[in-house]
Coordinates of C-alpha atoms in Angstrom, one line a residue:
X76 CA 144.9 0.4 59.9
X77 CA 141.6 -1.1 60.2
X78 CA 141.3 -5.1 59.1
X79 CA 137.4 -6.0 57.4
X80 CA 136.5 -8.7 55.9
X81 CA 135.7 -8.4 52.2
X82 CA 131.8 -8.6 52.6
X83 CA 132.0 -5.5 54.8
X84 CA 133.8 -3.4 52.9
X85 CA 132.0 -0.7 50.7
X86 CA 133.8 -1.6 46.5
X87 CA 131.8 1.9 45.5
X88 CA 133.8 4.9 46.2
X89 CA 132.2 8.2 45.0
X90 CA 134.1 11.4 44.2
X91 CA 132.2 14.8 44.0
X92 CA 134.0 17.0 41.7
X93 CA 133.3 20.3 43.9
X94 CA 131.3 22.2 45.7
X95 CA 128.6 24.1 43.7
X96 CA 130.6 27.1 44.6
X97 CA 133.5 26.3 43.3
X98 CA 131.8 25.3 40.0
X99 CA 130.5 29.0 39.5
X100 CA 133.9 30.6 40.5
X101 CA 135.3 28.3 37.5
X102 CA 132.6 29.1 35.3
X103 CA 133.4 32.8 36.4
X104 CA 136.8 32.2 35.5
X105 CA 136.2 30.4 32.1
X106 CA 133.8 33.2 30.9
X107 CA 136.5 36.2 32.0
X108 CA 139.2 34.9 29.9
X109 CA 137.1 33.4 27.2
X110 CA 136.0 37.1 26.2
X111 CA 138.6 39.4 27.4
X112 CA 141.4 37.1 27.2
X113 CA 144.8 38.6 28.7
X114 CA 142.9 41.2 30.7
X115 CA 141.1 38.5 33.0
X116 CA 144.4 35.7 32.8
X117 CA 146.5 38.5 34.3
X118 CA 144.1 40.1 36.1
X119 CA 143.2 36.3 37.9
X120 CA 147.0 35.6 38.3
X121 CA 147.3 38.5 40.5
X122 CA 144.3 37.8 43.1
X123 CA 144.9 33.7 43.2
X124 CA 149.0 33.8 43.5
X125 CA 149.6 37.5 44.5
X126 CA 152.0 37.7 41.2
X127 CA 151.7 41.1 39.2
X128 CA 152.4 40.5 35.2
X129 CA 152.1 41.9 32.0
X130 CA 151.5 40.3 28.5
X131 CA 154.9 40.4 28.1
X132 CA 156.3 38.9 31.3
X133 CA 153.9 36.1 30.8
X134 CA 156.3 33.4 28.6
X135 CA 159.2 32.1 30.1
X136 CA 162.4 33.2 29.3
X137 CA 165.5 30.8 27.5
X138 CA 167.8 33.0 30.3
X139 CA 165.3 31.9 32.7
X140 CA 165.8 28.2 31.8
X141 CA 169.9 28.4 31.7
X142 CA 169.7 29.9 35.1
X143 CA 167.3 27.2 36.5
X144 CA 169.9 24.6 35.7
X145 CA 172.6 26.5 37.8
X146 CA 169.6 25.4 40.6
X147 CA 169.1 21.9 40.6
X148 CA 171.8 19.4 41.8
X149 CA 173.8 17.0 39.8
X150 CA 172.4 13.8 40.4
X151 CA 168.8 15.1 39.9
X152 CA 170.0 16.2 36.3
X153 CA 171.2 12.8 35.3
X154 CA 167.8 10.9 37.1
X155 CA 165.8 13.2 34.9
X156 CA 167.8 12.6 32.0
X157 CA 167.9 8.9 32.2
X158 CA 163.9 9.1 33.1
X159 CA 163.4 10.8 30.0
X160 CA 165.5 8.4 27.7
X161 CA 163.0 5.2 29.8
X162 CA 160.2 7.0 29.0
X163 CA 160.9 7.5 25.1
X164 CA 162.1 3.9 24.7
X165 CA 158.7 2.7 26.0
X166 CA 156.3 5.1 24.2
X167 CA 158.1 4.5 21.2
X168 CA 157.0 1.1 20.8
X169 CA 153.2 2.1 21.3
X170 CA 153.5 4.1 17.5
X171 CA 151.0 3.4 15.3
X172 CA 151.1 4.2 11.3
X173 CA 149.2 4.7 8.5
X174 CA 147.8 1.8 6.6
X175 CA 145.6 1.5 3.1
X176 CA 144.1 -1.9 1.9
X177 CA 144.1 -2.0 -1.9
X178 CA 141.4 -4.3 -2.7
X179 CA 141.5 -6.2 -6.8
X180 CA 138.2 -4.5 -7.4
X181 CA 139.8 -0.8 -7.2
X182 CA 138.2 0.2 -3.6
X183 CA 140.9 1.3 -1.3
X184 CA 140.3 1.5 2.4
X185 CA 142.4 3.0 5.0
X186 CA 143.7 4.7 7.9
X187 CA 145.0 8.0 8.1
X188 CA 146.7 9.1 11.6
X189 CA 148.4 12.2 12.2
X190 CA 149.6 13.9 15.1
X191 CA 147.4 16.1 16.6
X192 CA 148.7 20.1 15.6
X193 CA 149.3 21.9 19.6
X194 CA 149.0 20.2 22.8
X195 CA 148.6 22.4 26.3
X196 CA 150.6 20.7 29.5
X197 CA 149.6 21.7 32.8
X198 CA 152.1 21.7 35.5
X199 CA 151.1 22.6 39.4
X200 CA 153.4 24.5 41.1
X201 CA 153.5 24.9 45.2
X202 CA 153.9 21.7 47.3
X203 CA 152.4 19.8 44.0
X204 CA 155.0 20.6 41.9
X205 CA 156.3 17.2 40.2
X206 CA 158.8 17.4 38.0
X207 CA 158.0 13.8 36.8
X208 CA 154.5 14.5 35.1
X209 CA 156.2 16.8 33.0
X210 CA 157.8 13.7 31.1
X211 CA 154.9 11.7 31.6
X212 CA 152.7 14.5 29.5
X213 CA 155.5 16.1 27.1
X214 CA 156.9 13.2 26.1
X215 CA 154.4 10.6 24.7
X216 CA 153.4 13.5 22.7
X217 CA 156.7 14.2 20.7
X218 CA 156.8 10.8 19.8
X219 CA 153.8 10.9 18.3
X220 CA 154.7 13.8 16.4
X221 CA 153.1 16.4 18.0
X222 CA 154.7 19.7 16.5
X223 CA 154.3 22.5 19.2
X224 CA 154.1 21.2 22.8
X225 CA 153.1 24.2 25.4
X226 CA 153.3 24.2 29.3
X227 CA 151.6 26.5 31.7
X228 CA 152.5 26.2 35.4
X229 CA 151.8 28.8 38.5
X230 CA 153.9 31.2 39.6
X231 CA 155.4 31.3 42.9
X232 CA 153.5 32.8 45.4
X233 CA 153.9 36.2 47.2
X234 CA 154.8 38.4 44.7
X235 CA 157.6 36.7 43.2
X236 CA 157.3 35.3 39.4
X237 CA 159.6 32.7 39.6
X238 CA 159.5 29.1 38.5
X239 CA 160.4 25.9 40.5
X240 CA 163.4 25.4 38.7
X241 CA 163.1 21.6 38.3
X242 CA 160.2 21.8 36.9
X243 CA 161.5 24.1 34.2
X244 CA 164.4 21.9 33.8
X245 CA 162.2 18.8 33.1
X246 CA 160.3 20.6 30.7
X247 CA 163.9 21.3 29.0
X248 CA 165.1 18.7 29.2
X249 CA 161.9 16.9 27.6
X250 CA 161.9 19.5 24.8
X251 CA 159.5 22.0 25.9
X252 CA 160.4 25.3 24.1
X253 CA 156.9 27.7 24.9
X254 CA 156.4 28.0 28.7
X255 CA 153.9 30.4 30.3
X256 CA 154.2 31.3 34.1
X257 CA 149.7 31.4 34.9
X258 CA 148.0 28.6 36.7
X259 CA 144.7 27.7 38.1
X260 CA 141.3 27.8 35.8
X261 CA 142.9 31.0 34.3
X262 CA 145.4 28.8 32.5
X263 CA 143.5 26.0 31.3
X264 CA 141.1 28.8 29.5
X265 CA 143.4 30.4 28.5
X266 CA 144.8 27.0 26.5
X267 CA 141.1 26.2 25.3
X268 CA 140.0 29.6 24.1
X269 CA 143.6 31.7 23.4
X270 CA 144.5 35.2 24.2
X271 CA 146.6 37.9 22.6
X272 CA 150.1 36.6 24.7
X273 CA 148.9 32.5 24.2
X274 CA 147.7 30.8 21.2
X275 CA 144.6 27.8 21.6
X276 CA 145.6 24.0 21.5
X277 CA 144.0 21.3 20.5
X278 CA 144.8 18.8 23.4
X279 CA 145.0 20.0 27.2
X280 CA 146.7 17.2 29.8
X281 CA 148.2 17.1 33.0
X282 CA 147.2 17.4 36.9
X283 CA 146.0 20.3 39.1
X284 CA 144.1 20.9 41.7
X285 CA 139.7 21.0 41.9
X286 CA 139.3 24.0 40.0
X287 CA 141.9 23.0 37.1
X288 CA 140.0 19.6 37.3
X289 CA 136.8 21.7 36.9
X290 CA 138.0 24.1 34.2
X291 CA 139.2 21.1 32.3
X292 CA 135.6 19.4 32.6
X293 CA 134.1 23.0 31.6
X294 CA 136.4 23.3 28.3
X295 CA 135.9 20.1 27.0
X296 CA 134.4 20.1 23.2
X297 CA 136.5 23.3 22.6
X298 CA 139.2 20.6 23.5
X299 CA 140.6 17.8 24.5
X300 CA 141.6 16.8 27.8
X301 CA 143.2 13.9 29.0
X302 CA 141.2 12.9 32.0
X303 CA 139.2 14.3 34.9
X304 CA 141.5 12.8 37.7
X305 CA 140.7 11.8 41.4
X306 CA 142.9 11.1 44.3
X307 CA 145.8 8.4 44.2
X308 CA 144.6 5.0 44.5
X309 CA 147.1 1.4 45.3
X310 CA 145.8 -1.9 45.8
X311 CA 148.1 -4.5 47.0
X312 CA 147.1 -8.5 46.4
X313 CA 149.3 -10.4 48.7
X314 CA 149.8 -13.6 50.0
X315 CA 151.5 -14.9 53.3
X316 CA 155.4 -14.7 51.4
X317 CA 154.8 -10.9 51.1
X318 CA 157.3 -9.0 53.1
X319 CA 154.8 -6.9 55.5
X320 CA 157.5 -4.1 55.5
X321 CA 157.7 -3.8 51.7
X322 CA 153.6 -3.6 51.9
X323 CA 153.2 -1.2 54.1
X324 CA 155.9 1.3 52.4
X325 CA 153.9 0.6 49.5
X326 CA 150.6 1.2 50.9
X327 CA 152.2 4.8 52.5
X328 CA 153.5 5.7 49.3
X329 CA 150.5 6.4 48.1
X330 CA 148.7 7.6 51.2
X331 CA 150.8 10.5 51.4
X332 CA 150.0 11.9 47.9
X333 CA 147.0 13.6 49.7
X334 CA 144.1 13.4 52.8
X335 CA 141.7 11.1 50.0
X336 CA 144.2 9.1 48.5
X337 CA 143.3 5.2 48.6
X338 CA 145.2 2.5 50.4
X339 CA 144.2 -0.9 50.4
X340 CA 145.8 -4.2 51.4
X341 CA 143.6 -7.6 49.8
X342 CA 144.6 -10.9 50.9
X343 CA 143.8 -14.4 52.7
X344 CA 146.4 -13.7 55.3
X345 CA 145.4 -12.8 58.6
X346 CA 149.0 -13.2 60.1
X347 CA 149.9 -10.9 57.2
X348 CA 147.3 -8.6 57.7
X349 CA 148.1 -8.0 61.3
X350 CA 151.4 -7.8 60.2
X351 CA 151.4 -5.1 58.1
X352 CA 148.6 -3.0 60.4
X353 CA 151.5 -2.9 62.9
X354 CA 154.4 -2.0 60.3
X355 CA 152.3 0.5 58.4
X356 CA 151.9 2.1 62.2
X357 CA 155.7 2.0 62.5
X358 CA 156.1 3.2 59.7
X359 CA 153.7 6.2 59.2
X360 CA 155.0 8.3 62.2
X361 CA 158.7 8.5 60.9
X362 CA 157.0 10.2 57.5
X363 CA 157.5 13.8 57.1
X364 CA 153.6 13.8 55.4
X365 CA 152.1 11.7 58.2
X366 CA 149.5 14.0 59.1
X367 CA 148.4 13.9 55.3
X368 CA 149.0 10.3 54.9
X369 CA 147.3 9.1 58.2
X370 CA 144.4 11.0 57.2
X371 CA 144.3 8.6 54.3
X372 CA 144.6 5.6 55.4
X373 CA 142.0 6.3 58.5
X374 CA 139.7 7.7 55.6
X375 CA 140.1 5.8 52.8
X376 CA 142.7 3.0 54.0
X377 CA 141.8 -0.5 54.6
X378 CA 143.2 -4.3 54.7
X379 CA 140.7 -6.7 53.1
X380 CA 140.6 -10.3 54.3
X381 CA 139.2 -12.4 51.5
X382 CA 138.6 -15.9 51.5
X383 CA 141.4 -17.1 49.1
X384 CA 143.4 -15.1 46.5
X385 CA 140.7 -15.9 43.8
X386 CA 137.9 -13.7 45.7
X387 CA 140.7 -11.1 46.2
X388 CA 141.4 -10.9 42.5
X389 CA 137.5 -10.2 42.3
X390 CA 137.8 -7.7 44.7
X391 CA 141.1 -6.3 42.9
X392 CA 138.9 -5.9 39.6
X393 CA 135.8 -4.4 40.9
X394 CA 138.3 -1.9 42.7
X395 CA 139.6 -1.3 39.2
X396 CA 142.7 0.4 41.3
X397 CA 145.1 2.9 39.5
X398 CA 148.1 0.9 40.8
X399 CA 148.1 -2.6 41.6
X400 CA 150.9 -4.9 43.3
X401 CA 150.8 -8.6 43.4
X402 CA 152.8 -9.4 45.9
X403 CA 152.3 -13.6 45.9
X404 CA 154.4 -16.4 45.6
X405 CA 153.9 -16.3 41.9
X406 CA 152.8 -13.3 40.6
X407 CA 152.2 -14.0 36.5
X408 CA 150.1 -16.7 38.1
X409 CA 147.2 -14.1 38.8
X410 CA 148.2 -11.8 36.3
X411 CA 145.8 -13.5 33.6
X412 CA 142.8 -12.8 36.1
X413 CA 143.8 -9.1 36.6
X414 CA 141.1 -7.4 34.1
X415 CA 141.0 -4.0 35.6
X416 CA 144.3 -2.0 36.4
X417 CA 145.7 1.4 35.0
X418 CA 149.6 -0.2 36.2
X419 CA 150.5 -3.8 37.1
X420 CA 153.7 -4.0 39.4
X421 CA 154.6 -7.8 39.9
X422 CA 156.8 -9.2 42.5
X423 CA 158.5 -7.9 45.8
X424 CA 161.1 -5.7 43.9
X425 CA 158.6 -3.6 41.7
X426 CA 157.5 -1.2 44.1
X427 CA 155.3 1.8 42.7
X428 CA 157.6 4.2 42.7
X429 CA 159.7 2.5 40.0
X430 CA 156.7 3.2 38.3
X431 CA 156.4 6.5 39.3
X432 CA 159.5 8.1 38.2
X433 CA 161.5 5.8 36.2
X434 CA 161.0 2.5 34.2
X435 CA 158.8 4.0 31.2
X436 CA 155.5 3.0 31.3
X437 CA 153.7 5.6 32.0
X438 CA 152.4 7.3 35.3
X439 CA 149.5 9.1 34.5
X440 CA 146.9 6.7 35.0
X441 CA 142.8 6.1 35.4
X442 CA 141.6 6.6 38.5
X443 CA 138.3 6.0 40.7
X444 CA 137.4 2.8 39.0
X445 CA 137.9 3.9 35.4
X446 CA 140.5 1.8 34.9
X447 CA 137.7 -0.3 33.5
X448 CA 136.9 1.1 30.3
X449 CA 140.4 3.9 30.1
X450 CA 144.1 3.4 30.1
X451 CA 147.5 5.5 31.0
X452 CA 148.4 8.4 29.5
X453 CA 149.8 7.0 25.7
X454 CA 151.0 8.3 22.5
X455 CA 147.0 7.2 20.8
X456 CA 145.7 10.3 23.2
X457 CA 148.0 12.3 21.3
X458 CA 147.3 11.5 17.5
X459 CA 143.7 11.5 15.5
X460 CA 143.3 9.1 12.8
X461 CA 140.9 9.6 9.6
X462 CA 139.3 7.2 7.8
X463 CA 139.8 6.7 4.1
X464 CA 137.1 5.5 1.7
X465 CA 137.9 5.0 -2.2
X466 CA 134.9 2.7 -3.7
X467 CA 135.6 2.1 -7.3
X468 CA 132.7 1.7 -9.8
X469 CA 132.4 -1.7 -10.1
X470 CA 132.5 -1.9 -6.2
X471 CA 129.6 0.9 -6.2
X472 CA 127.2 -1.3 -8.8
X473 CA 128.4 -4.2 -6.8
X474 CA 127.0 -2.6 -3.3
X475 CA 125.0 -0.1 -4.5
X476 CA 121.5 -2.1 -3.7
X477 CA 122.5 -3.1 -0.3
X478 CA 123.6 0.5 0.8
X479 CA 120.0 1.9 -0.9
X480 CA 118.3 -0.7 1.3
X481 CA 119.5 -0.1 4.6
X482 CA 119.4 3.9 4.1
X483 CA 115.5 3.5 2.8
X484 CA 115.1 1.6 6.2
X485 CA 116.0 4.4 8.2
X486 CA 113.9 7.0 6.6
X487 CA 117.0 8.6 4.8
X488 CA 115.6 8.6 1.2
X489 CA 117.9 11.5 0.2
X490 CA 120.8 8.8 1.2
X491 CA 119.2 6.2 -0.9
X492 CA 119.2 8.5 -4.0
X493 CA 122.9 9.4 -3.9
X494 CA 123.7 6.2 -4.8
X495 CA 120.5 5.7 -6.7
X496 CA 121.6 8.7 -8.9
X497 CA 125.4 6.8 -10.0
X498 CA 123.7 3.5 -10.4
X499 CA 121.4 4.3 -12.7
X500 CA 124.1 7.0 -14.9
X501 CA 126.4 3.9 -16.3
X502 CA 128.8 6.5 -18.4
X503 CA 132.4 6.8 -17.4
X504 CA 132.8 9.7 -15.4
X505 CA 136.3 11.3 -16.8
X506 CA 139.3 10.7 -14.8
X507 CA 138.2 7.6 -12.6
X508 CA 139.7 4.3 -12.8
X509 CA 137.5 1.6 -12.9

């Protein structure tokens, strides 16, 4: 693993999302279903994942999901389970409500925020299939109320129609009750625009590969999405007390998500450093992903040596890294200087992972530096809230000249006149207070 000194280290890391022909084969794809609906979904499903179905074989069955728990083991049932209950504890504290401010003059201003109506979860299926991000996505949206919660997910490949059964277990266990077998850009039109088989949602989240990325980008203002992702990113801020071992797992952790992921090391610590170039060496050949995760970290892997921990909390927040460790001798020390971070993971015993699968914040996170203006996946991307405006009279007479002056500024003399028009008809109008 290569060792730089901050200065010569490139902080802007751009991400191309596609090829141009890949953005006309989604735009293909998008158009197909948009306008003959299950014709093109099914008729896509069969030439990307070789699976032949009909509008009726299309939703998942409930004897499906009973036999997929005959599949799975034991103790991955009760991780799951116990996931899930860490997950809901911790989203539940992010809920929001309602609130109106009654003011002595009669006015009443407010906030109205309701759940949004039908949210679409995308799941990949293949060597992507993570059972994990199917709590990450389903679950902050029933706790803010979301009534009907729908996940599409591929196939299996070669003919067969079957599900990865842990995935269809999480989804159960989370409390999905409409699952659709289709993947790809197929899927995520098919969640924007509806066909005959699957109704439209509001919201679309969850990971896929470039062209779900890409469909997601092309259906957005019909929907929702939750984010266009990039590859997996870790930063670790260390000083000379971090165990190079524990860094360098960290560091692989995320290298062997895929061939772009992001691993970088930041700290003063030469003897460190070289420390944790040799382990990560050690440790990457005993991974069954090494080729994909020493890809990686020759591509897009790095230890930074800065002059002191303060210019490597610089570096950390230019980076604006989806996971960050602070491995130092006192981590909340530097945690006040951290402005840019989708998830903070303090101390030698906080590893990513825990973050990952388990704790309950959540793991869908910004990535490729938009962790400076976005956040994780939360139960706010799943609500919409209204604003509520009740202007009594006497607040209207009160105000009136004001509002009239700023609209006549702008040019909006039609604006002006709407309030004109009640200032200057004094009688009570019937049924108002006030």
């Amino acid at each position: 693993m290569r060792i730089i000194p901050v200065e010569q280290f490139s902080l802007d890391r751009e991400v191309e999302y596609g090829t141009t022909e890949q953005n006309e084969t989604v735009k293909e794809i998008v158009h197909a279903v948009r306008t003959e609906g299950d014709k093109a979904l099914l008729a896509y499903t069969e030439r990307h994942d070789g699976v032949k179905l009909t509008a009726e074989t299309l939703r998942v069955t409930q004897e499906e999901i009973e036999a997929a728990y005959e599949r799975v083991e034991d103790d991955f049932l009760a991780a799951i389970r116990q996931a899930a209950v860490n997950i809901r504890l911790f989203h539940e504290k992010q809920k929001r409500n309602s609130w109106m401010d009654l003011q002595p003059d009669g006015t009443t201003l407010g906030q109205i925020i309701r759940p949004l109506q039908r949210v679409g979860v995308y799941v990949p299926g293949g060597k992507a299939a993570y059972p994990s991000s199917v709590l990450m996505n389903v679950i902050p949206a029933q706790v803010a109320g979301v009534p009907e919660i729908v996940m599409v997910t591929p196939p299996a490949s070669g003919g067969k129609a079957g599900i990865d059964p842990y995935i269809l277990v999480a989804a159960a266990e989370a409390g999905v009750k409409e699952m659709y077998r289709v993947g790809g850009a197929q899927a995520i039109a098919a969640l924007a625009y509806g066909t005959s088989s699957i109704p439209p949602v509001d919201k679309i989240c969850g990971p896929g590969n470039i062209y779900v990325a890409l469909a997601k980008r092309a259906v957005f203002g019909a929907v929702d999405i939750d984010s266009i992702a990039g590859p997996s990113e870790i930063v670790v801020l260390a000083d000379e007390t971090a165990e190079p071992s524990y860094v360098a797992a960290d560091l692989l952790s995320q290298a062997e998500h895929d061939e772009m992921a992001s691993a970088i090391l930041v700290t003063p610590s030469r003897v460190l450093a070289e420390a944790v170039a040799a382990e990560v060496e050690r440790q990457l050949v005993q991974l069954p992903r090494e080729a994909i995760a020493r890809q990686s970290i020759d591509s897009y892997g790095a230890i930074l040596l800065s002059e002191s921990l303060d210019e490597g909390v610089r570096v950390v927040n230019r980076l604006a890294p989806e996971h960050l460790e602070i491995m130092t001798r006192d981590p909340y020390e530097w945690l006040g200087k951290i402005e840019n971070a989708g998830a903070i993971f303090l101390g030698n015993y906080s590893s990513e992972p825990v973050g990952d699968y388990f704790a309950g914040p959540n793991h869908i996170l910004p990535t490729n530096g938009t962790a400076r203006f976005s956040s994780p996946v939360n139960v706010d991307d799943f609500v919409k809230k209204s604003s509520l405006i009740h202007y009594s009279k006497e607040a209207l007479f009160r105000d009136g000249g004001h509002i009239m002056t700023l609209a006549r500024h702008e040019g909006l003399e039609g604006h002006a006149r709407a309030i004109e028009v009640r200032l200057n008809n004094s009688n009570e109008i019937s049924g108002e207070k006030g």
